[in-house]
mmCIF file of C-alpha atoms in Angstrom:
data_model
loop_
_atom_site.group_PDB
_atom_site.id
_atom_site.type_symbol
_atom_site.label_atom_id
_atom_site.label_comp_id
_atom_site.label_asym_id
_atom_site.label_seq_id
_atom_site.Cartn_x
_atom_site.Cartn_y
_atom_site.Cartn_z
ATOM 1 C CA MET A 1 26.418 -8.314 2.014
ATOM 2 C CA LYS A 2 23.127 -9.950 0.977
ATOM 3 C CA ARG A 3 22.459 -9.879 -2.753
ATOM 4 C CA ILE A 4 18.800 -9.532 -3.630
ATOM 5 C CA ALA A 5 16.434 -9.546 -6.620
ATOM 6 C CA ILE A 6 13.096 -7.845 -6.527
ATOM 7 C CA LEU A 7 10.287 -9.063 -8.755
ATOM 8 C CA GLY A 8 7.703 -6.272 -8.896
ATOM 9 C CA SER A 9 10.065 -3.443 -8.070
ATOM 10 C CA THR A 10 7.842 -0.650 -9.216
ATOM 11 C CA GLY A 11 4.828 -1.765 -7.191
ATOM 12 C CA SER A 12 4.089 -0.701 -3.686
ATOM 13 C CA ILE A 13 5.887 -3.592 -2.060
ATOM 14 C CA GLY A 14 8.871 -3.293 -4.404
ATOM 15 C CA GLN A 15 9.261 0.413 -3.687
ATOM 16 C CA SER A 16 9.053 -0.296 0.083
ATOM 17 C CA ALA A 17 11.687 -2.927 -0.359
ATOM 18 C CA LEU A 18 14.058 -0.473 -2.089
ATOM 19 C CA ALA A 19 13.418 1.939 0.777
ATOM 20 C CA VAL A 20 14.783 -0.863 3.075
ATOM 21 C CA VAL A 21 17.811 -1.123 0.804
ATOM 22 C CA ASP A 22 18.390 2.647 1.159
ATOM 23 C CA ALA A 23 18.337 2.249 4.940
ATOM 24 C CA HIS A 24 20.749 -0.655 4.855
ATOM 25 C CA ALA A 25 23.015 -0.083 1.894
ATOM 26 C CA ASP A 26 25.899 -1.543 3.771
ATOM 27 C CA ARG A 27 24.045 -4.808 4.098
ATOM 28 C CA LEU A 28 21.975 -5.160 0.864
ATOM 29 C CA GLN A 29 22.887 -5.129 -2.783
ATOM 30 C CA VAL A 30 20.347 -5.070 -5.562
ATOM 31 C CA VAL A 31 21.376 -7.618 -8.249
ATOM 32 C CA GLY A 32 18.122 -7.891 -10.171
ATOM 33 C CA LEU A 33 14.936 -5.898 -10.769
ATOM 34 C CA ALA A 34 11.720 -6.847 -12.615
ATOM 35 C CA ALA A 35 8.721 -4.725 -13.247
ATOM 36 C CA GLY A 36 5.403 -4.671 -15.172
ATOM 37 C CA GLU A 37 4.822 -1.777 -17.517
ATOM 38 C CA ASN A 38 6.280 1.221 -15.730
ATOM 39 C CA ALA A 39 9.450 1.532 -17.825
ATOM 40 C CA ASN A 40 10.243 5.101 -16.643
ATOM 41 C CA LEU A 41 10.250 4.070 -12.998
ATOM 42 C CA LEU A 42 12.305 0.952 -13.560
ATOM 43 C CA ALA A 43 14.784 3.041 -15.617
ATOM 44 C CA ALA A 44 15.220 5.337 -12.679
ATOM 45 C CA GLN A 45 15.630 2.328 -10.300
ATOM 46 C CA ILE A 46 18.272 0.849 -12.542
ATOM 47 C CA ALA A 47 20.053 4.064 -12.621
ATOM 48 C CA ARG A 48 20.107 4.342 -8.821
ATOM 49 C CA TYR A 49 20.713 0.759 -7.757
ATOM 50 C CA ARG A 50 22.866 -0.543 -10.673
ATOM 51 C CA PRO A 51 21.465 -4.113 -10.824
ATOM 52 C CA LEU A 52 23.173 -6.701 -13.096
ATOM 53 C CA VAL A 53 19.917 -7.868 -14.717
ATOM 54 C CA ALA A 54 16.469 -6.353 -15.271
ATOM 55 C CA ALA A 55 13.261 -7.516 -16.880
ATOM 56 C CA MET A 56 9.832 -6.150 -17.890
ATOM 57 C CA ALA A 57 6.402 -7.756 -18.433
ATOM 58 C CA THR A 58 5.934 -6.931 -22.137
ATOM 59 C CA CYS A 59 8.012 -6.325 -25.256
ATOM 60 C CA ALA A 60 6.525 -2.816 -25.628
ATOM 61 C CA ALA A 61 7.604 -1.906 -22.014
ATOM 62 C CA LEU A 62 11.059 -3.438 -22.608
ATOM 63 C CA ASP A 63 11.448 -1.341 -25.806
ATOM 64 C CA ARG A 64 10.623 1.787 -23.778
ATOM 65 C CA LEU A 65 13.201 0.762 -21.197
ATOM 66 C CA LYS A 66 15.857 0.281 -23.915
ATOM 67 C CA GLU A 67 15.193 3.864 -25.092
ATOM 68 C CA SER A 68 16.442 5.061 -21.726
ATOM 69 C CA GLY A 69 20.021 4.279 -22.832
ATOM 70 C CA LEU A 70 20.946 2.436 -19.697
ATOM 71 C CA ALA A 71 24.420 0.934 -19.501
ATOM 72 C CA GLY A 72 25.776 -1.890 -17.406
ATOM 73 C CA VAL A 73 22.577 -3.863 -17.004
ATOM 74 C CA ALA A 74 21.633 -6.964 -18.926
ATOM 75 C CA LEU A 75 18.065 -6.969 -20.060
ATOM 76 C CA ALA A 76 16.311 -10.320 -19.636
ATOM 77 C CA GLY A 77 13.303 -11.617 -21.538
ATOM 78 C CA THR A 78 9.775 -10.513 -20.951
ATOM 79 C CA GLY A 79 6.866 -11.936 -18.993
ATOM 80 C CA ARG A 80 7.357 -15.053 -16.955
ATOM 81 C CA GLU A 81 10.596 -15.893 -18.747
ATOM 82 C CA GLY A 82 12.103 -12.612 -17.700
ATOM 83 C CA LEU A 83 10.999 -13.167 -14.072
ATOM 84 C CA VAL A 84 12.597 -16.591 -14.167
ATOM 85 C CA GLU A 85 15.903 -15.217 -15.544
ATOM 86 C CA VAL A 86 16.104 -12.572 -12.814
ATOM 87 C CA ALA A 87 15.124 -14.955 -10.075
ATOM 88 C CA SER A 88 17.722 -17.567 -11.049
ATOM 89 C CA HIS A 89 20.647 -15.178 -11.617
ATOM 90 C CA PRO A 90 23.814 -16.814 -10.238
ATOM 91 C CA ASP A 91 24.684 -13.784 -8.129
ATOM 92 C CA VAL A 92 21.378 -13.586 -6.349
ATOM 93 C CA ASP A 93 21.119 -14.787 -2.690
ATOM 94 C CA LEU A 94 17.457 -13.848 -1.965
ATOM 95 C CA VAL A 95 14.427 -13.257 -4.275
ATOM 96 C CA LEU A 96 11.638 -10.992 -3.106
ATOM 97 C CA CYS A 97 8.643 -12.096 -5.170
ATOM 98 C CA ALA A 98 6.311 -9.031 -5.076
ATOM 99 C CA SER A 99 4.980 -9.323 -8.590
ATOM 100 C CA ALA A 100 1.213 -9.028 -8.868
ATOM 101 C CA GLY A 101 -1.094 -12.017 -9.703
ATOM 102 C CA THR A 102 -0.127 -15.475 -10.835
ATOM 103 C CA ASP A 103 2.920 -14.764 -13.040
ATOM 104 C CA GLY A 104 5.394 -15.203 -10.199
ATOM 105 C CA LEU A 105 4.885 -18.976 -9.902
ATOM 106 C CA GLU A 106 7.595 -20.062 -12.369
ATOM 107 C CA ALA A 107 9.981 -17.580 -10.978
ATOM 108 C CA VAL A 108 9.533 -18.729 -7.413
ATOM 109 C CA VAL A 109 10.048 -22.424 -8.365
ATOM 110 C CA ALA A 110 13.068 -21.438 -10.437
ATOM 111 C CA ALA A 111 14.521 -19.540 -7.443
ATOM 112 C CA ILE A 112 13.934 -22.544 -5.201
ATOM 113 C CA GLU A 113 15.486 -24.962 -7.754
ATOM 114 C CA HIS A 114 18.567 -22.671 -7.866
ATOM 115 C CA GLY A 115 18.867 -22.617 -4.064
ATOM 116 C CA LYS A 116 17.803 -19.049 -3.454
ATOM 117 C CA THR A 117 16.045 -17.892 -0.309
ATOM 118 C CA VAL A 118 12.526 -16.653 -1.233
ATOM 119 C CA ALA A 119 10.877 -13.704 0.487
ATOM 120 C CA LEU A 120 7.222 -14.106 -0.592
ATOM 121 C CA ALA A 121 4.858 -11.284 -0.852
ATOM 122 C CA ASN A 122 2.796 -12.864 -3.572
ATOM 123 C CA LYS A 123 0.184 -14.995 -1.899
ATOM 124 C CA GLU A 124 -1.189 -16.361 -5.103
ATOM 125 C CA VAL A 125 1.863 -18.527 -5.563
ATOM 126 C CA LEU A 126 0.987 -20.679 -2.513
ATOM 127 C CA VAL A 127 -2.758 -20.523 -3.198
ATOM 128 C CA MET A 128 -2.328 -21.863 -6.686
ATOM 129 C CA ALA A 129 0.361 -24.433 -5.946
ATOM 130 C CA GLY A 130 1.212 -24.567 -2.312
ATOM 131 C CA GLY A 131 2.007 -28.246 -2.258
ATOM 132 C CA LEU A 132 4.229 -28.105 -5.340
ATOM 133 C CA VAL A 133 6.156 -25.066 -4.089
ATOM 134 C CA THR A 134 6.686 -26.189 -0.483
ATOM 135 C CA ASP A 135 7.648 -29.687 -1.582
ATOM 136 C CA ALA A 136 10.322 -28.208 -3.795
ATOM 137 C CA ALA A 137 11.589 -25.936 -0.941
ATOM 138 C CA ARG A 138 11.876 -28.894 1.393
ATOM 139 C CA ARG A 139 13.737 -30.949 -1.259
ATOM 140 C CA LYS A 140 16.177 -28.165 -1.908
ATOM 141 C CA GLY A 141 16.522 -27.053 1.682
ATOM 142 C CA VAL A 142 15.348 -23.563 0.789
ATOM 143 C CA ALA A 143 13.646 -21.144 3.225
ATOM 144 C CA ILE A 144 10.377 -19.382 2.277
ATOM 145 C CA LEU A 145 10.100 -16.266 4.375
ATOM 146 C CA PRO A 146 6.644 -14.584 4.465
ATOM 147 C CA VAL A 147 6.400 -10.820 3.731
ATOM 148 C CA ASP A 148 2.596 -10.407 4.178
ATOM 149 C CA SER A 149 2.390 -8.625 7.516
ATOM 150 C CA GLU A 150 0.140 -11.362 9.022
ATOM 151 C CA HIS A 151 2.290 -14.239 8.041
ATOM 152 C CA ASN A 152 5.410 -12.383 8.876
ATOM 153 C CA ALA A 153 3.974 -11.772 12.367
ATOM 154 C CA ILE A 154 3.199 -15.476 12.798
ATOM 155 C CA HIS A 155 6.713 -16.418 11.640
ATOM 156 C CA GLN A 156 8.085 -14.115 14.353
ATOM 157 C CA CYS A 157 5.755 -15.583 16.987
ATOM 158 C CA LEU A 158 6.776 -19.166 16.086
ATOM 159 C CA HIS A 159 10.539 -18.451 15.984
ATOM 160 C CA GLY A 160 12.347 -20.897 18.188
ATOM 161 C CA ARG A 161 9.179 -22.926 18.900
ATOM 162 C CA GLN A 162 8.350 -26.520 18.009
ATOM 163 C CA HIS A 163 5.520 -27.210 15.459
ATOM 164 C CA SER A 164 3.888 -29.342 18.157
ATOM 165 C CA ASP A 165 3.490 -26.197 20.324
ATOM 166 C CA ILE A 166 0.891 -24.753 17.917
ATOM 167 C CA LYS A 167 -2.800 -24.937 18.820
ATOM 168 C CA ARG A 168 -4.037 -22.392 16.299
ATOM 169 C CA LEU A 169 -3.055 -19.371 14.263
ATOM 170 C CA LEU A 170 -5.118 -16.174 14.383
ATOM 171 C CA LEU A 171 -4.868 -13.912 11.381
ATOM 172 C CA THR A 172 -6.045 -10.314 12.006
ATOM 173 C CA ALA A 173 -7.938 -8.372 9.411
ATOM 174 C CA SER A 174 -8.819 -4.657 9.429
ATOM 175 C CA GLY A 175 -12.330 -5.488 8.141
ATOM 176 C CA GLY A 176 -11.941 -3.197 5.095
ATOM 177 C CA PRO A 177 -14.017 -0.143 4.239
ATOM 178 C CA PHE A 178 -17.353 -1.918 4.708
ATOM 179 C CA ARG A 179 -16.848 -3.405 8.198
ATOM 180 C CA GLY A 180 -20.073 -3.495 10.101
ATOM 181 C CA ARG A 181 -22.372 -2.983 7.108
ATOM 182 C CA PRO A 182 -25.061 -5.667 6.574
ATOM 183 C CA ALA A 183 -25.147 -7.696 3.414
ATOM 184 C CA SER A 184 -28.225 -5.837 2.259
ATOM 185 C CA ASP A 185 -26.191 -2.601 2.019
ATOM 186 C CA LEU A 186 -23.455 -3.927 -0.222
ATOM 187 C CA SER A 187 -25.171 -4.585 -3.488
ATOM 188 C CA THR A 188 -24.795 -1.002 -4.680
ATOM 189 C CA VAL A 189 -21.330 -0.111 -3.461
ATOM 190 C CA SER A 190 -18.987 1.342 -6.047
ATOM 191 C CA ALA A 191 -15.397 0.445 -6.850
ATOM 192 C CA GLU A 192 -14.437 3.985 -5.693
ATOM 193 C CA GLU A 193 -15.859 3.147 -2.211
ATOM 194 C CA ALA A 194 -14.248 -0.324 -2.104
ATOM 195 C CA LEU A 195 -10.796 1.134 -2.902
ATOM 196 C CA ARG A 196 -10.805 3.307 0.254
ATOM 197 C CA HIS A 197 -8.917 0.934 2.542
ATOM 198 C CA PRO A 198 -8.847 2.265 6.190
ATOM 199 C CA THR A 199 -5.296 1.211 6.952
ATOM 200 C CA TRP A 200 -3.024 0.177 4.089
ATOM 201 C CA ARG A 201 -2.057 1.735 0.771
ATOM 202 C CA MET A 202 -2.057 -1.130 -1.736
ATOM 203 C CA GLY A 203 -2.782 -1.907 -5.360
ATOM 204 C CA ARG A 204 -6.352 -1.887 -6.694
ATOM 205 C CA LYS A 205 -6.930 -5.624 -6.891
ATOM 206 C CA ILE A 206 -5.658 -6.451 -3.373
ATOM 207 C CA THR A 207 -7.619 -3.472 -1.973
ATOM 208 C CA ILE A 208 -10.851 -4.935 -3.423
ATOM 209 C CA ASP A 209 -9.905 -8.359 -2.026
ATOM 210 C CA SER A 210 -9.599 -6.682 1.420
ATOM 211 C CA ALA A 211 -13.045 -5.189 1.011
ATOM 212 C CA THR A 212 -14.524 -8.617 0.217
ATOM 213 C CA LEU A 213 -12.327 -10.343 2.874
ATOM 214 C CA MET A 214 -11.062 -12.612 0.097
ATOM 215 C CA ASN A 215 -7.573 -11.236 0.830
ATOM 216 C CA LYS A 216 -7.943 -12.799 4.310
ATOM 217 C CA GLY A 217 -9.200 -16.039 2.778
ATOM 218 C CA LEU A 218 -6.186 -16.291 0.491
ATOM 219 C CA GLU A 219 -3.940 -15.602 3.506
ATOM 220 C CA VAL A 220 -5.671 -18.529 5.347
ATOM 221 C CA ILE A 221 -4.712 -20.827 2.453
ATOM 222 C CA GLU A 222 -1.212 -19.362 2.364
ATOM 223 C CA ALA A 223 -0.853 -19.927 6.155
ATOM 224 C CA ARG A 224 -1.707 -23.592 5.690
ATOM 225 C CA TRP A 225 1.276 -24.099 3.430
ATOM 226 C CA LEU A 226 3.760 -21.780 5.216
ATOM 227 C CA PHE A 227 3.164 -23.271 8.586
ATOM 228 C CA GLY A 228 1.984 -26.800 7.907
ATOM 229 C CA VAL A 229 -1.341 -26.498 9.814
ATOM 230 C CA ARG A 230 -4.834 -27.701 9.070
ATOM 231 C CA ALA A 231 -7.704 -25.458 8.047
ATOM 232 C CA ASP A 232 -9.313 -25.964 11.423
ATOM 233 C CA GLN A 233 -6.140 -24.576 13.132
ATOM 234 C CA ILE A 234 -6.396 -21.146 11.347
ATOM 235 C CA ASP A 235 -8.878 -18.560 12.539
ATOM 236 C CA VAL A 236 -9.589 -15.007 11.407
ATOM 237 C CA VAL A 237 -10.394 -12.143 13.760
ATOM 238 C CA ILE A 238 -11.352 -8.619 12.761
ATOM 239 C CA HIS A 239 -9.068 -6.045 14.331
ATOM 240 C CA PRO A 240 -9.893 -2.543 12.914
ATOM 241 C CA GLN A 241 -6.829 -0.757 14.474
ATOM 242 C CA SER A 242 -4.350 -3.013 12.651
ATOM 243 C CA VAL A 243 -1.841 -2.858 15.498
ATOM 244 C CA VAL A 244 -1.790 -6.581 16.221
ATOM 245 C CA HIS A 245 -0.619 -8.098 13.028
ATOM 246 C CA SER A 246 -1.386 -11.668 13.945
ATOM 247 C CA MET A 247 -1.272 -14.162 16.801
ATOM 248 C CA VAL A 248 -0.470 -17.728 17.723
ATOM 249 C CA GLU A 249 -2.156 -19.708 20.374
ATOM 250 C CA LEU A 250 0.008 -22.395 21.865
ATOM 251 C CA THR A 251 -1.138 -25.768 23.254
ATOM 252 C CA ASP A 252 -0.995 -24.453 26.885
ATOM 253 C CA GLY A 253 -3.407 -21.618 26.032
ATOM 254 C CA SER A 254 -0.786 -18.909 25.833
ATOM 255 C CA LEU A 255 -1.424 -16.329 23.083
ATOM 256 C CA ILE A 256 1.619 -14.809 21.519
ATOM 257 C CA ALA A 257 1.052 -11.649 19.331
ATOM 258 C CA GLN A 258 3.236 -9.457 17.179
ATOM 259 C CA LEU A 259 2.486 -5.766 17.332
ATOM 260 C CA GLY A 260 4.008 -2.860 15.362
ATOM 261 C CA VAL A 261 3.449 0.174 13.303
ATOM 262 C CA THR A 262 1.477 -0.347 10.020
ATOM 263 C CA ASP A 263 4.374 -0.003 7.531
ATOM 264 C CA MET A 264 5.426 -2.694 5.113
ATOM 265 C CA ARG A 265 9.046 -1.803 5.497
ATOM 266 C CA LEU A 266 9.080 -3.739 8.743
ATOM 267 C CA PRO A 267 8.022 -7.180 7.536
ATOM 268 C CA ILE A 268 10.173 -6.666 4.404
ATOM 269 C CA GLN A 269 13.280 -5.790 6.431
ATOM 270 C CA TYR A 270 12.595 -8.888 8.707
ATOM 271 C CA ALA A 271 12.650 -11.101 5.653
ATOM 272 C CA PHE A 272 15.737 -9.442 4.332
ATOM 273 C CA SER A 273 17.628 -9.564 7.673
ATOM 274 C CA TYR A 274 16.468 -12.979 8.938
ATOM 275 C CA PRO A 275 17.645 -14.532 11.161
ATOM 276 C CA GLU A 276 19.300 -11.319 12.289
ATOM 277 C CA ARG A 277 17.448 -8.222 13.510
ATOM 278 C CA TRP A 278 18.484 -4.820 12.063
ATOM 279 C CA PRO A 279 17.502 -1.351 13.359
ATOM 280 C CA ALA A 280 14.450 -0.034 11.596
ATOM 281 C CA PRO A 281 14.239 3.470 10.089
ATOM 282 C CA LEU A 282 10.769 3.872 11.667
ATOM 283 C CA PRO A 283 9.285 5.195 14.888
ATOM 284 C CA SER A 284 8.461 2.587 17.549
ATOM 285 C CA LEU A 285 4.851 1.744 18.215
ATOM 286 C CA ASP A 286 3.367 3.983 21.006
ATOM 287 C CA LEU A 287 0.867 1.749 22.839
ATOM 288 C CA ALA A 288 -0.516 4.656 24.796
ATOM 289 C CA ARG A 289 -1.464 6.474 21.593
ATOM 290 C CA ALA A 290 -2.655 3.321 19.903
ATOM 291 C CA GLY A 291 -5.398 3.281 22.439
ATOM 292 C CA ARG A 292 -8.161 0.753 22.503
ATOM 293 C CA LEU A 293 -7.620 -2.468 20.688
ATOM 294 C CA GLU A 294 -10.828 -4.196 19.383
ATOM 295 C CA PHE A 295 -11.482 -7.719 18.042
ATOM 296 C CA GLU A 296 -14.484 -9.003 16.383
ATOM 297 C CA VAL A 297 -15.748 -12.162 14.613
ATOM 298 C CA PRO A 298 -15.939 -11.726 10.836
ATOM 299 C CA ASP A 299 -19.365 -11.547 9.221
ATOM 300 C CA THR A 300 -19.371 -14.282 6.633
ATOM 301 C CA GLU A 301 -22.930 -13.644 5.611
ATOM 302 C CA ALA A 302 -22.077 -10.090 4.481
ATOM 303 C CA PHE A 303 -18.596 -11.191 3.250
ATOM 304 C CA PRO A 304 -19.005 -14.772 1.961
ATOM 305 C CA CYS A 305 -15.586 -14.793 0.208
ATOM 306 C CA LEU A 306 -13.934 -15.779 3.445
ATOM 307 C CA ARG A 307 -16.240 -18.787 3.752
ATOM 308 C CA LEU A 308 -15.542 -19.835 0.169
ATOM 309 C CA ALA A 309 -11.841 -19.692 0.850
ATOM 310 C CA TYR A 310 -12.201 -22.106 3.773
ATOM 311 C CA ARG A 311 -14.366 -24.301 1.518
ATOM 312 C CA ALA A 312 -11.611 -24.456 -1.079
ATOM 313 C CA LEU A 313 -8.937 -25.121 1.530
ATOM 314 C CA GLU A 314 -10.769 -27.895 3.076
ATOM 315 C CA ALA A 315 -11.333 -29.518 -0.339
ATOM 316 C CA GLU A 316 -7.604 -28.861 -1.217
ATOM 317 C CA ARG A 317 -6.152 -30.290 -4.399
ATOM 318 C CA SER A 318 -7.073 -27.872 -7.198
ATOM 319 C CA HIS A 319 -9.854 -25.987 -5.445
ATOM 320 C CA PRO A 320 -7.730 -23.088 -4.079
ATOM 321 C CA LEU A 321 -6.310 -22.620 -7.556
ATOM 322 C CA VAL A 322 -9.829 -22.380 -8.987
ATOM 323 C CA LEU A 323 -10.890 -20.052 -6.164
ATOM 324 C CA ASN A 324 -8.077 -17.708 -6.979
ATOM 325 C CA ALA A 325 -8.612 -17.641 -10.730
ATOM 326 C CA ALA A 326 -12.339 -17.007 -10.439
ATOM 327 C CA ASN A 327 -11.699 -14.212 -7.921
ATOM 328 C CA GLU A 328 -9.293 -12.436 -10.227
ATOM 329 C CA VAL A 329 -11.778 -12.477 -12.993
ATOM 330 C CA ALA A 330 -14.607 -11.300 -10.784
ATOM 331 C CA VAL A 331 -12.632 -8.497 -9.248
ATOM 332 C CA ALA A 332 -11.495 -7.315 -12.699
ATOM 333 C CA ARG A 333 -15.149 -7.277 -13.808
ATOM 334 C CA PHE A 334 -16.147 -5.284 -10.741
ATOM 335 C CA LEU A 335 -13.374 -2.802 -11.282
ATOM 336 C CA GLU A 336 -14.604 -2.378 -14.807
ATOM 337 C CA GLY A 337 -18.120 -1.596 -13.634
ATOM 338 C CA ARG A 338 -19.569 -4.635 -15.327
ATOM 339 C CA ILE A 339 -20.744 -6.530 -12.270
ATOM 340 C CA GLY A 340 -21.674 -5.462 -8.741
ATOM 341 C CA PHE A 341 -19.763 -5.931 -5.500
ATOM 342 C CA THR A 342 -21.997 -8.786 -4.310
ATOM 343 C CA ALA A 343 -21.614 -10.566 -7.657
ATOM 344 C CA ILE A 344 -17.910 -11.269 -6.791
ATOM 345 C CA PRO A 345 -18.604 -14.222 -4.467
ATOM 346 C CA LEU A 346 -21.384 -15.492 -6.770
ATOM 347 C CA VAL A 347 -18.854 -15.823 -9.701
ATOM 348 C CA ILE A 348 -16.414 -17.636 -7.377
ATOM 349 C CA GLU A 349 -19.019 -19.968 -5.865
ATOM 350 C CA ARG A 350 -20.519 -20.981 -9.177
ATOM 351 C CA THR A 351 -16.969 -21.722 -10.635
ATOM 352 C CA LEU A 352 -16.116 -23.849 -7.567
ATOM 353 C CA ASP A 353 -19.445 -25.684 -7.971
ATOM 354 C CA ALA A 354 -18.608 -26.521 -11.551
ATOM 355 C CA HIS A 355 -15.108 -27.825 -10.817
ATOM 356 C CA GLY A 356 -14.133 -31.390 -10.260
ATOM 357 C CA ALA A 357 -11.051 -31.907 -7.993
ATOM 358 C CA ALA A 358 -7.769 -32.544 -9.712
ATOM 359 C CA ASP A 359 -4.191 -33.051 -8.489
ATOM 360 C CA VAL A 360 -1.822 -30.078 -8.819
ATOM 361 C CA ASP A 361 1.535 -31.717 -9.314
ATOM 362 C CA THR A 362 3.084 -29.833 -12.189
ATOM 363 C CA ILE A 363 3.311 -26.149 -13.297
ATOM 364 C CA GLU A 364 1.663 -27.258 -16.642
ATOM 365 C CA ARG A 365 -1.286 -28.642 -14.844
ATOM 366 C CA VAL A 366 -1.583 -25.517 -12.663
ATOM 367 C CA ARG A 367 -1.776 -23.421 -15.803
ATOM 368 C CA GLU A 368 -4.275 -25.776 -17.498
ATOM 369 C CA ILE A 369 -6.715 -25.611 -14.504
ATOM 370 C CA ASP A 370 -6.156 -21.837 -14.049
ATOM 371 C CA LEU A 371 -7.094 -21.266 -17.691
ATOM 372 C CA TRP A 372 -10.228 -23.403 -17.399
ATOM 373 C CA ALA A 373 -11.356 -21.562 -14.211
ATOM 374 C CA ARG A 374 -10.819 -18.129 -15.766
ATOM 375 C CA ASP A 375 -12.780 -19.040 -18.896
ATOM 376 C CA TYR A 376 -15.631 -20.455 -16.850
ATOM 377 C CA ALA A 377 -15.639 -17.471 -14.444
ATOM 378 C CA ARG A 378 -15.884 -15.086 -17.437
ATOM 379 C CA GLU A 379 -18.970 -16.913 -18.637
ATOM 380 C CA ILE A 380 -20.528 -16.672 -15.177
ATOM 381 C CA ALA A 381 -19.671 -12.957 -14.987
ATOM 382 C CA GLY A 382 -20.957 -12.432 -18.487
ATOM 383 C CA ALA A 383 -24.335 -14.029 -17.614
ATOM 384 C CA ILE A 384 -24.583 -11.882 -14.535
ATOM 385 C CA GLU A 385 -23.770 -8.783 -16.539
ATOM 386 C CA LEU A 386 -26.604 -9.611 -18.840
ATOM 387 C CA GLY A 387 -28.979 -10.095 -15.955
ATOM 388 C CA ILE A 388 -29.115 -13.881 -15.931
ATOM 389 C CA ARG A 389 -28.924 -14.394 -12.174
ATOM 390 C CA ASP A 390 -29.175 -18.211 -12.427
ATOM 391 C CA SER A 391 -25.532 -18.594 -13.512
ATOM 392 C CA GLY A 392 -26.092 -22.208 -14.630
ATOM 393 C CA PHE A 393 -28.501 -21.048 -17.346
ATOM 394 C CA GLY A 394 -26.842 -21.333 -20.763
ATOM 395 C CA ILE A 395 -23.385 -21.925 -19.332
ATOM 396 C CA ARG A 396 -21.402 -25.026 -19.966
ATOM 397 C CA ASP A 397 -20.494 -27.287 -17.044
ATOM 398 C CA SER A 398 -16.926 -28.497 -17.208
ATOM 399 C CA ARG A 399 -16.291 -30.583 -14.130
ATOM 400 C CA GLY A 400 -13.497 -32.500 -15.788
ATOM 401 C CA ALA A 401 -11.036 -29.604 -15.794
#
């Protein structure tokens, strides 16, 4: 029996993970659950799965959870402290980090320090502090298993192979709802249009990231840390059918691909079962019905966020952290209707331009740089909102952050 904790249990990944638990109740036991604000759903999950510990993001949400009158579960603190408490619980073997945004960093590090296997669905953790996290995992002898479908596919393709066998990794991307549209057509697109992802059902922020191709850019950075490869060994290819989840080219020119139905329960189950394979409660992929499989080069003129992610990765140190923070600010402003779709990469680029490289060797330093980048990005976004297109006008330059 593998004992698991799920951080972000009320989100789409968390609910899919619990569906995997339902399918393999004889193999998986839920020990800990943590959620954001959805106290009603977490209460229902606690009643069904009987975890030993649970946490919520805010005091108000925790108060609502307490009103449910649940028995037999210890309620942890709130926010990052609550996530850490759930992730480091002594009865947990594996922690699935599916919490949104940057709040999962401390919990992942705590899980590693306590010797837990980490199933990682939160790409921001490695984008913010990839070196710090992977160094800790190596030091403690802890496995980090990717849950993102692309990295999960690469992990499967590399199983049993030597690192020296790798020539390059190929991450596939659906292309999002605006695939094939020129840059000139994107300035007036609405949030409603951008939220119509052609393949996956996801949260609002990650769906916008998919529309800008920033999601793929963040995955490029994540792949660098998960698989120990250089930026020039990671390519992105647009694959609108989303049947091939990613590929690895070996040094002899062989191309190894992982194909499967588009359902997050598969990569989640792989992470839960590894190194074993369990039967999946899903239909097999029908290649004849899948039909034609297409592959295209991404258009970085129309979608410059992918180019900016490569720029940050090549610079390394604190640049990926700044990229992520600026992107979160820009996407939030776009979803609020305060800036346009094409302003998202502008906010990110101006924030990167203003940042001087710094080492990311402690969580405290990560939080300090993250805060600076968010503040600066808000100033850029505010200037754009006011119609000041030259984002350097009237905005402080803080390269020392």
